[in-house]
XYZ file of C-alpha atoms in Angstrom:
241
model
C -88.820 2.407 -42.874
C -86.474 5.317 -42.912
C -87.203 8.117 -44.670
C -84.978 9.261 -47.519
C -84.191 12.741 -47.909
C -81.951 13.812 -50.826
C -80.013 11.611 -53.519
C -76.019 10.779 -52.600
C -73.364 10.292 -54.591
C -70.587 7.549 -54.616
C -67.319 7.949 -55.091
C -65.636 4.329 -55.513
C -61.719 4.025 -55.957
C -60.636 0.772 -57.865
C -57.374 -0.684 -56.497
C -57.322 -1.386 -53.128
C -60.923 -0.679 -51.994
C -62.257 -2.888 -54.405
C -59.775 -4.597 -56.849
C -56.318 -5.827 -55.944
C -54.070 -5.651 -58.941
C -50.923 -7.483 -58.287
C -47.662 -5.176 -59.020
C -44.891 -5.803 -61.816
C -47.329 -7.693 -63.888
C -47.961 -7.299 -68.038
C -50.885 -8.960 -67.925
C -54.237 -7.403 -66.811
C -54.712 -9.430 -63.622
C -56.505 -7.872 -60.819
C -58.852 -10.135 -58.089
C -62.039 -9.407 -56.684
C -63.218 -8.473 -52.609
C -65.223 -11.001 -51.474
C -68.525 -10.115 -52.234
C -67.459 -7.155 -55.313
C -70.100 -8.759 -57.011
C -73.260 -8.373 -53.972
C -72.263 -4.810 -53.338
C -72.526 -4.022 -57.273
C -75.435 -5.701 -57.616
C -76.573 -3.604 -54.385
C -75.257 -0.560 -55.852
C -77.508 -0.400 -59.010
C -80.111 -2.263 -57.648
C -83.858 -0.377 -58.850
C -84.487 0.488 -55.288
C -80.747 1.431 -54.418
C -80.230 3.586 -57.913
C -83.950 5.253 -56.259
C -81.298 7.331 -54.818
C -77.333 6.793 -54.744
C -75.934 7.400 -58.118
C -72.272 6.188 -58.618
C -69.119 7.030 -59.988
C -65.356 6.320 -59.886
C -62.372 7.941 -59.415
C -59.513 5.919 -59.733
C -55.452 7.284 -59.653
C -54.368 4.414 -62.691
C -54.324 6.355 -65.985
C -57.373 5.429 -68.552
C -56.038 2.878 -69.915
C -55.527 0.375 -66.676
C -59.129 2.437 -65.257
C -60.599 0.866 -68.601
C -60.211 -3.065 -67.752
C -60.016 -2.423 -64.474
C -63.544 -1.079 -63.720
C -65.123 -3.691 -66.463
C -63.825 -6.472 -64.355
C -65.660 -4.827 -60.996
C -68.787 -3.408 -62.492
C -69.247 -5.592 -65.800
C -72.924 -5.607 -66.805
C -73.211 -2.607 -64.240
C -70.747 0.295 -66.497
C -73.539 1.896 -68.333
C -74.747 2.595 -64.658
C -72.073 4.546 -63.521
C -72.126 8.254 -63.230
C -69.278 9.053 -64.122
C -65.402 7.574 -65.010
C -62.151 9.160 -63.529
C -58.881 8.392 -64.041
C -55.288 10.296 -63.257
C -56.393 12.419 -65.664
C -59.295 14.792 -63.333
C -56.933 15.026 -60.972
C -54.646 18.300 -61.742
C -51.412 16.913 -62.218
C -48.466 18.439 -63.658
C -47.329 16.469 -66.695
C -44.200 15.687 -64.692
C -46.976 13.927 -61.667
C -48.006 12.582 -64.584
C -45.907 10.141 -65.635
C -44.347 9.386 -62.097
C -45.222 7.406 -58.549
C -46.714 10.631 -57.486
C -49.397 11.704 -53.929
C -52.623 12.447 -55.333
C -55.450 14.015 -53.728
C -59.043 13.109 -54.896
C -60.566 16.733 -54.236
C -64.312 16.388 -54.747
C -64.738 19.717 -54.936
C -63.990 19.249 -58.516
C -66.461 16.563 -58.837
C -69.293 18.815 -57.304
C -68.148 21.216 -60.613
C -69.375 18.553 -62.678
C -72.023 17.728 -61.312
C -73.873 20.833 -59.137
C -76.648 18.506 -57.746
C -73.948 17.425 -55.170
C -71.890 18.576 -52.590
C -70.415 18.393 -49.095
C -73.498 17.008 -47.649
C -74.724 14.266 -50.200
C -71.358 12.750 -51.066
C -69.348 9.573 -49.895
C -65.614 8.501 -50.724
C -64.393 5.248 -50.560
C -60.902 4.823 -50.518
C -58.194 3.263 -48.819
C -56.174 5.615 -48.444
C -56.570 8.734 -45.771
C -54.529 10.740 -47.754
C -56.356 10.971 -50.854
C -58.752 12.315 -49.233
C -57.462 14.871 -46.862
C -58.907 17.620 -48.067
C -62.744 16.883 -47.070
C -61.600 14.139 -44.594
C -65.199 14.150 -43.122
C -67.186 12.654 -47.145
C -64.167 9.730 -46.706
C -65.567 6.003 -45.857
C -61.711 5.000 -45.224
C -61.484 0.889 -46.329
C -58.606 -1.318 -45.484
C -56.760 -2.172 -48.338
C -57.001 -5.116 -49.969
C -53.992 -6.677 -50.658
C -52.045 -9.914 -51.563
C -51.247 -10.738 -47.711
C -55.541 -10.322 -47.215
C -56.323 -12.160 -51.042
C -54.173 -15.470 -50.129
C -56.658 -15.383 -46.596
C -59.533 -14.959 -48.522
C -59.503 -16.410 -51.874
C -61.986 -19.269 -51.371
C -64.260 -16.053 -50.876
C -64.122 -13.842 -54.244
C -67.219 -13.224 -55.550
C -68.792 -15.741 -52.873
C -72.858 -15.806 -53.465
C -74.186 -18.152 -51.455
C -78.074 -18.040 -50.212
C -79.038 -15.638 -47.583
C -80.372 -18.432 -45.280
C -77.578 -20.620 -45.021
C -75.339 -17.629 -43.635
C -75.225 -17.954 -40.251
C -74.956 -13.905 -38.952
C -72.745 -15.138 -36.436
C -70.394 -16.665 -38.683
C -66.071 -15.634 -39.131
C -66.054 -14.247 -42.716
C -62.786 -13.388 -43.661
C -63.449 -10.006 -45.292
C -66.682 -8.612 -44.755
C -65.967 -4.740 -45.175
C -67.925 -4.981 -48.510
C -70.820 -5.691 -46.846
C -69.899 -3.173 -44.284
C -70.177 -0.229 -46.473
C -73.414 -1.898 -47.796
C -75.050 -1.123 -44.033
C -73.334 1.809 -44.424
C -74.200 3.316 -46.786
C -78.280 2.423 -45.561
C -77.882 3.910 -42.787
C -76.853 7.556 -44.846
C -79.305 7.487 -47.359
C -81.259 9.203 -44.804
C -78.734 11.595 -43.502
C -79.273 15.813 -44.837
C -75.632 15.979 -44.085
C -73.022 13.048 -44.499
C -70.079 14.573 -43.589
C -71.623 15.596 -40.349
C -72.738 12.801 -39.837
C -69.312 11.545 -40.132
C -67.569 13.803 -38.347
C -69.977 13.170 -35.183
C -68.811 9.472 -35.115
C -71.128 7.686 -37.281
C -69.117 5.148 -38.536
C -67.668 4.429 -35.426
C -70.982 4.599 -32.971
C -68.339 6.764 -31.020
C -66.344 3.315 -29.743
C -63.279 4.782 -31.196
C -61.156 8.357 -31.147
C -60.552 7.955 -34.802
C -63.222 7.724 -37.195
C -61.768 6.660 -40.184
C -60.104 3.321 -38.224
C -63.283 2.358 -38.054
C -62.355 -0.984 -39.721
C -59.594 -1.421 -37.299
C -62.166 -3.106 -34.767
C -63.848 -5.891 -35.230
C -66.971 -5.551 -33.281
C -67.950 -1.831 -35.240
C -67.090 -4.246 -38.533
C -69.132 -6.964 -37.833
C -72.428 -5.023 -36.849
C -72.025 -3.265 -40.130
C -71.857 -6.377 -42.116
C -74.836 -7.225 -39.776
C -76.814 -3.874 -41.007
C -75.897 -4.545 -44.783
C -77.007 -7.838 -44.617
C -80.698 -6.872 -43.411
C -80.886 -4.105 -46.250
C -79.941 -6.787 -48.897
C -82.753 -8.639 -47.524
C -85.188 -5.820 -47.199
C -84.336 -5.188 -51.409
C -88.043 -6.135 -53.018
C -88.013 -9.982 -52.968
C -88.251 -10.423 -57.103
C -84.860 -8.233 -57.318
C -83.289 -8.960 -53.869
C -79.427 -9.562 -54.049
C -77.671 -12.687 -52.677
C -74.733 -12.590 -50.217
């Protein structure tokens, strides 16, 4: 049994990480990354919440973040520690209203939530540039795009019995299962930034730690560990994959 040493904070991006939001559409349309419902059920399972707090920080404007959060988290919305938007990025009025490069400076989060720091915070985002100020607090994931959705559309919010899922199966997009495996691993780390910097994401198999997901073997190994973490949750409240 892994020993939990300190609470962790997970800061989640929305579009490109958990969801795909089509461009140039006026309707409130977005599509869930495969296993999103499993991922959120894991995050807010009572056992996980004993050591993990979760918040959202999106570079989108509040009017769009609101409905995307509802779509992504559903019944779990009220369990989010914070929901931050473009308003918290320190942009000028001119920058706010136009497409501009944004950065998620986690020191802003630590000012608001002083129980957390660089040692116990993870940012999940598909953009390395957004994490440039604290790169070793970043778990980068491949952007979930229109083409990716086309390849895995049948897998959206896939929920099947664990016993019917072969661990050797070629699952199209196991990203969120892999993130579950990573989170379960780092829950016992005293310094997550040190762990990431030391190659924890890739076990030293690739030089650029932020690109761990580009190696299919590494991604699949983390997904396997994610499935094991799901199986290890108390049976009465276990999460289906």
